[in-house]
C-alpha atoms as a PDB file:
ATOM      1  CA  MET A   1     343.549  24.640 157.620  1.00  0.00           C
ATOM      2  CA  SER A   2     341.249  22.199 158.434  1.00  0.00           C
ATOM      3  CA  ASP A   3     342.779  18.078 159.222  1.00  0.00           C
ATOM      4  CA  VAL A   4     339.963  16.189 157.453  1.00  0.00           C
ATOM      5  CA  LYS A   5     341.361  13.533 155.032  1.00  0.00           C
ATOM      6  CA  TYR A   6     339.432  12.721 152.396  1.00  0.00           C
ATOM      7  CA  LEU A   7     339.909   9.047 152.084  1.00  0.00           C
ATOM      8  CA  PRO A   8     339.023   7.646 148.199  1.00  0.00           C
ATOM      9  CA  ARG A   9     335.962   6.031 147.724  1.00  0.00           C
ATOM     10  CA  ARG A  10     336.210   2.085 147.569  1.00  0.00           C
ATOM     11  CA  ALA A  11     334.600   0.394 144.957  1.00  0.00           C
ATOM     12  CA  VAL A  12     331.682  -1.336 145.749  1.00  0.00           C
ATOM     13  CA  ARG A  13     331.536  -4.912 144.310  1.00  0.00           C
ATOM     14  CA  ARG A  14     327.940  -6.184 143.367  1.00  0.00           C
ATOM     15  CA  PRO A  15     327.496  -9.717 141.752  1.00  0.00           C
ATOM     16  CA  ALA A  16     327.914  -9.133 138.034  1.00  0.00           C
ATOM     17  CA  LYS A  17     324.674  -9.110 135.646  1.00  0.00           C
ATOM     18  CA  GLN A  18     325.297 -12.298 133.676  1.00  0.00           C
ATOM     19  CA  LYS A  19     324.558 -11.698 129.921  1.00  0.00           C
ATOM     20  CA  THR A  20     324.719 -13.516 126.605  1.00  0.00           C
ATOM     21  CA  THR A  21     324.060 -13.724 122.985  1.00  0.00           C
ATOM     22  CA  ILE A  22     321.748 -15.128 121.116  1.00  0.00           C
ATOM     23  CA  LEU A  23     321.438 -15.669 117.508  1.00  0.00           C
ATOM     24  CA  PHE A  24     318.464 -14.775 116.124  1.00  0.00           C
ATOM     25  CA  LYS A  25     318.239 -16.158 112.200  1.00  0.00           C
ATOM     26  CA  ALA A  26     315.514 -14.451 110.423  1.00  0.00           C
ATOM     27  CA  GLY A  27     313.532 -17.021 108.636  1.00  0.00           C
ATOM     28  CA  ASN A  28     315.517 -19.756 109.727  1.00  0.00           C
ATOM     29  CA  LEU A  29     313.626 -20.499 112.633  1.00  0.00           C
ATOM     30  CA  PRO A  30     314.295 -23.119 115.134  1.00  0.00           C
ATOM     31  CA  SER A  31     312.662 -25.939 115.422  1.00  0.00           C
ATOM     32  CA  THR A  32     314.370 -28.655 118.195  1.00  0.00           C
ATOM     33  CA  PRO A  33     315.788 -27.831 121.415  1.00  0.00           C
ATOM     34  CA  GLU A  34     318.848 -28.321 120.009  1.00  0.00           C
ATOM     35  CA  GLU A  35     318.490 -25.804 117.807  1.00  0.00           C
ATOM     36  CA  LEU A  36     317.730 -23.302 119.826  1.00  0.00           C
ATOM     37  CA  PHE A  37     320.391 -24.286 122.278  1.00  0.00           C
ATOM     38  CA  ARG A  38     322.986 -23.841 118.976  1.00  0.00           C
ATOM     39  CA  ARG A  39     321.577 -19.929 118.714  1.00  0.00           C
ATOM     40  CA  VAL A  40     322.806 -19.624 122.702  1.00  0.00           C
ATOM     41  CA  PHE A  41     326.471 -21.933 122.158  1.00  0.00           C
ATOM     42  CA  TRP A  42     326.818 -20.825 118.302  1.00  0.00           C
ATOM     43  CA  LYS A  43     330.749 -20.633 119.009  1.00  0.00           C
ATOM     44  CA  SER A  44     330.711 -23.883 119.840  1.00  0.00           C
ATOM     45  CA  ASP A  45     328.467 -27.629 118.784  1.00  0.00           C
ATOM     46  CA  PHE A  46     330.269 -29.055 121.893  1.00  0.00           C
ATOM     47  CA  LEU A  47     329.157 -26.369 124.304  1.00  0.00           C
ATOM     48  CA  ALA A  48     325.810 -26.875 122.834  1.00  0.00           C
ATOM     49  CA  GLY A  49     325.139 -30.595 123.365  1.00  0.00           C
ATOM     50  CA  GLU A  50     326.728 -29.854 126.535  1.00  0.00           C
ATOM     51  CA  ALA A  51     324.560 -27.225 127.482  1.00  0.00           C
ATOM     52  CA  HIS A  52     321.471 -29.238 126.340  1.00  0.00           C
ATOM     53  CA  ASN A  53     322.427 -31.753 128.707  1.00  0.00           C
ATOM     54  CA  PHE A  54     323.286 -30.122 132.068  1.00  0.00           C
ATOM     55  CA  TRP A  55     320.177 -28.329 131.547  1.00  0.00           C
ATOM     56  CA  LYS A  56     317.989 -31.700 131.139  1.00  0.00           C
ATOM     57  CA  GLU A  57     319.542 -32.409 134.514  1.00  0.00           C
ATOM     58  CA  VAL A  58     318.412 -29.167 135.914  1.00  0.00           C
ATOM     59  CA  LYS A  59     315.159 -30.098 134.935  1.00  0.00           C
ATOM     60  CA  LYS A  60     315.064 -33.299 136.493  1.00  0.00           C
ATOM     61  CA  ALA A  61     316.012 -32.266 139.736  1.00  0.00           C
ATOM     62  CA  GLU A  62     313.230 -29.210 140.070  1.00  0.00           C
ATOM     63  CA  PRO A  63     311.789 -28.200 142.598  1.00  0.00           C
ATOM     64  CA  SER A  64     314.492 -29.702 144.678  1.00  0.00           C
ATOM     65  CA  GLY A  65     317.586 -28.383 142.432  1.00  0.00           C
ATOM     66  CA  LEU A  66     321.025 -29.105 141.367  1.00  0.00           C
ATOM     67  CA  PRO A  67     323.492 -28.262 143.912  1.00  0.00           C
ATOM     68  CA  ILE A  68     326.167 -26.451 142.769  1.00  0.00           C
ATOM     69  CA  GLN A  69     329.127 -29.063 143.627  1.00  0.00           C
ATOM     70  CA  ALA A  70     327.875 -31.761 141.007  1.00  0.00           C
ATOM     71  CA  TRP A  71     330.143 -29.127 138.205  1.00  0.00           C
ATOM     72  CA  LYS A  72     332.984 -31.347 139.609  1.00  0.00           C
ATOM     73  CA  ASP A  73     331.089 -34.994 138.376  1.00  0.00           C
ATOM     74  CA  TRP A  74     330.037 -32.898 135.475  1.00  0.00           C
ATOM     75  CA  ILE A  75     333.349 -32.405 134.075  1.00  0.00           C
ATOM     76  CA  SER A  76     334.556 -35.997 135.097  1.00  0.00           C
ATOM     77  CA  LYS A  77     331.689 -38.135 133.721  1.00  0.00           C
ATOM     78  CA  ARG A  78     331.841 -35.771 130.579  1.00  0.00           C
ATOM     79  CA  GLY A  79     335.340 -34.551 129.338  1.00  0.00           C
ATOM     80  CA  MET A  80     335.212 -31.069 129.863  1.00  0.00           C
ATOM     81  CA  SER A  81     337.726 -28.616 131.085  1.00  0.00           C
ATOM     82  CA  VAL A  82     336.826 -26.719 134.219  1.00  0.00           C
ATOM     83  CA  GLY A  83     336.837 -23.414 131.493  1.00  0.00           C
ATOM     84  CA  GLN A  84     334.072 -25.362 129.242  1.00  0.00           C
ATOM     85  CA  PHE A  85     332.459 -25.643 132.317  1.00  0.00           C
ATOM     86  CA  TYR A  86     332.038 -21.723 133.004  1.00  0.00           C
ATOM     87  CA  ASN A  87     331.396 -21.295 129.322  1.00  0.00           C
ATOM     88  CA  MET A  88     328.515 -23.139 129.173  1.00  0.00           C
ATOM     89  CA  ILE A  89     327.311 -21.743 132.885  1.00  0.00           C
ATOM     90  CA  HIS A  90     327.691 -18.236 132.020  1.00  0.00           C
ATOM     91  CA  GLY A  91     325.372 -18.912 128.829  1.00  0.00           C
ATOM     92  CA  LEU A  92     323.095 -20.849 130.067  1.00  0.00           C
ATOM     93  CA  VAL A  93     322.863 -18.212 132.758  1.00  0.00           C
ATOM     94  CA  GLY A  94     322.902 -15.440 130.532  1.00  0.00           C
ATOM     95  CA  ALA A  95     320.185 -16.581 128.471  1.00  0.00           C
ATOM     96  CA  GLY A  96     317.894 -17.183 131.619  1.00  0.00           C
ATOM     97  CA  PHE A  97     317.497 -21.236 131.195  1.00  0.00           C
ATOM     98  CA  ILE A  98     318.692 -21.632 134.253  1.00  0.00           C
ATOM     99  CA  GLU A  99     319.605 -19.732 137.927  1.00  0.00           C
ATOM    100  CA  LYS A 100     321.124 -20.186 140.521  1.00  0.00           C
ATOM    101  CA  ARG A 101     319.649 -20.029 144.083  1.00  0.00           C
ATOM    102  CA  ASP A 102     320.319 -21.493 147.583  1.00  0.00           C
ATOM    103  CA  SER A 103     323.652 -23.134 146.239  1.00  0.00           C
ATOM    104  CA  LYS A 104     321.693 -24.892 144.088  1.00  0.00           C
ATOM    105  CA  TRP A 105     320.781 -24.925 139.884  1.00  0.00           C
ATOM    106  CA  HIS A 106     317.049 -23.995 139.023  1.00  0.00           C
ATOM    107  CA  MET A 107     315.122 -23.546 136.269  1.00  0.00           C
ATOM    108  CA  SER A 108     314.199 -19.656 135.226  1.00  0.00           C
ATOM    109  CA  GLU A 109     311.853 -18.434 133.247  1.00  0.00           C
ATOM    110  CA  GLY A 110     314.461 -15.165 132.219  1.00  0.00           C
ATOM    111  CA  PHE A 111     314.540 -16.670 128.287  1.00  0.00           C
ATOM    112  CA  MET A 112     310.766 -16.597 128.415  1.00  0.00           C
ATOM    113  CA  GLN A 113     310.166 -13.014 130.113  1.00  0.00           C
ATOM    114  CA  GLU A 114     312.785 -11.713 127.782  1.00  0.00           C
ATOM    115  CA  LEU A 115     311.154 -13.156 124.590  1.00  0.00           C
ATOM    116  CA  GLU A 116     307.326 -12.219 126.426  1.00  0.00           C
ATOM    117  CA  GLN A 117     308.989  -7.923 126.695  1.00  0.00           C
ATOM    118  CA  MET A 118     310.506  -8.516 123.347  1.00  0.00           C
ATOM    119  CA  MET A 119     307.322  -9.362 121.614  1.00  0.00           C
ATOM    120  CA  LYS A 120     305.081  -6.532 123.373  1.00  0.00           C
ATOM    121  CA  VAL A 121     307.576  -3.729 122.600  1.00  0.00           C
ATOM    122  CA  TYR A 122     307.063  -5.012 119.210  1.00  0.00           C
ATOM    123  CA  SER A 123     303.709  -5.463 118.991  1.00  0.00           C
ATOM    124  CA  SER A 124     302.947  -2.223 120.057  1.00  0.00           C
ATOM    125  CA  GLU A 125     305.241  -0.413 117.706  1.00  0.00           C
ATOM    126  CA  SER A 126     304.386  -2.809 114.961  1.00  0.00           C
ATOM    127  CA  GLY A 127     300.596  -3.085 114.755  1.00  0.00           C
ATOM    128  CA  TYR A 128     301.674  -6.354 114.721  1.00  0.00           C
ATOM    129  CA  GLU A 129     299.358  -9.061 117.138  1.00  0.00           C
ATOM    130  CA  PRO A 130     301.677 -12.557 118.639  1.00  0.00           C
ATOM    131  CA  LYS A 131     300.968 -15.827 117.205  1.00  0.00           C
ATOM    132  CA  MET A 132     301.038 -18.031 120.029  1.00  0.00           C
ATOM    133  CA  LYS A 133     299.814 -21.468 120.418  1.00  0.00           C
END
């Protein structure tokens, strides 16, 4: 008999890919940024507004980025709970609006890339050409 002991494999923890659900409503096109953010935060108008405001702060902080420690000031000034802030960030990152780099929040092209890819796939399958301005 062999004295070799097999140890159970350890789970390797990788950073989770953040995802979120974006509401598409055929025939009801968003015409304002507020309506766009409501498509991501469709469960809460409050979070939609807060997310839009936070996104604008991240945009203002570019190219250096908004330090991730800013969350403490944000929730105290805005009257948000830690859970609400977490849900807001999860939605913004999951939708591809913002991303974390070097411990700072930055604008992300993820949302646009996803839409562009969807348009390419649909255009290829349907024969319709995208109409972009």
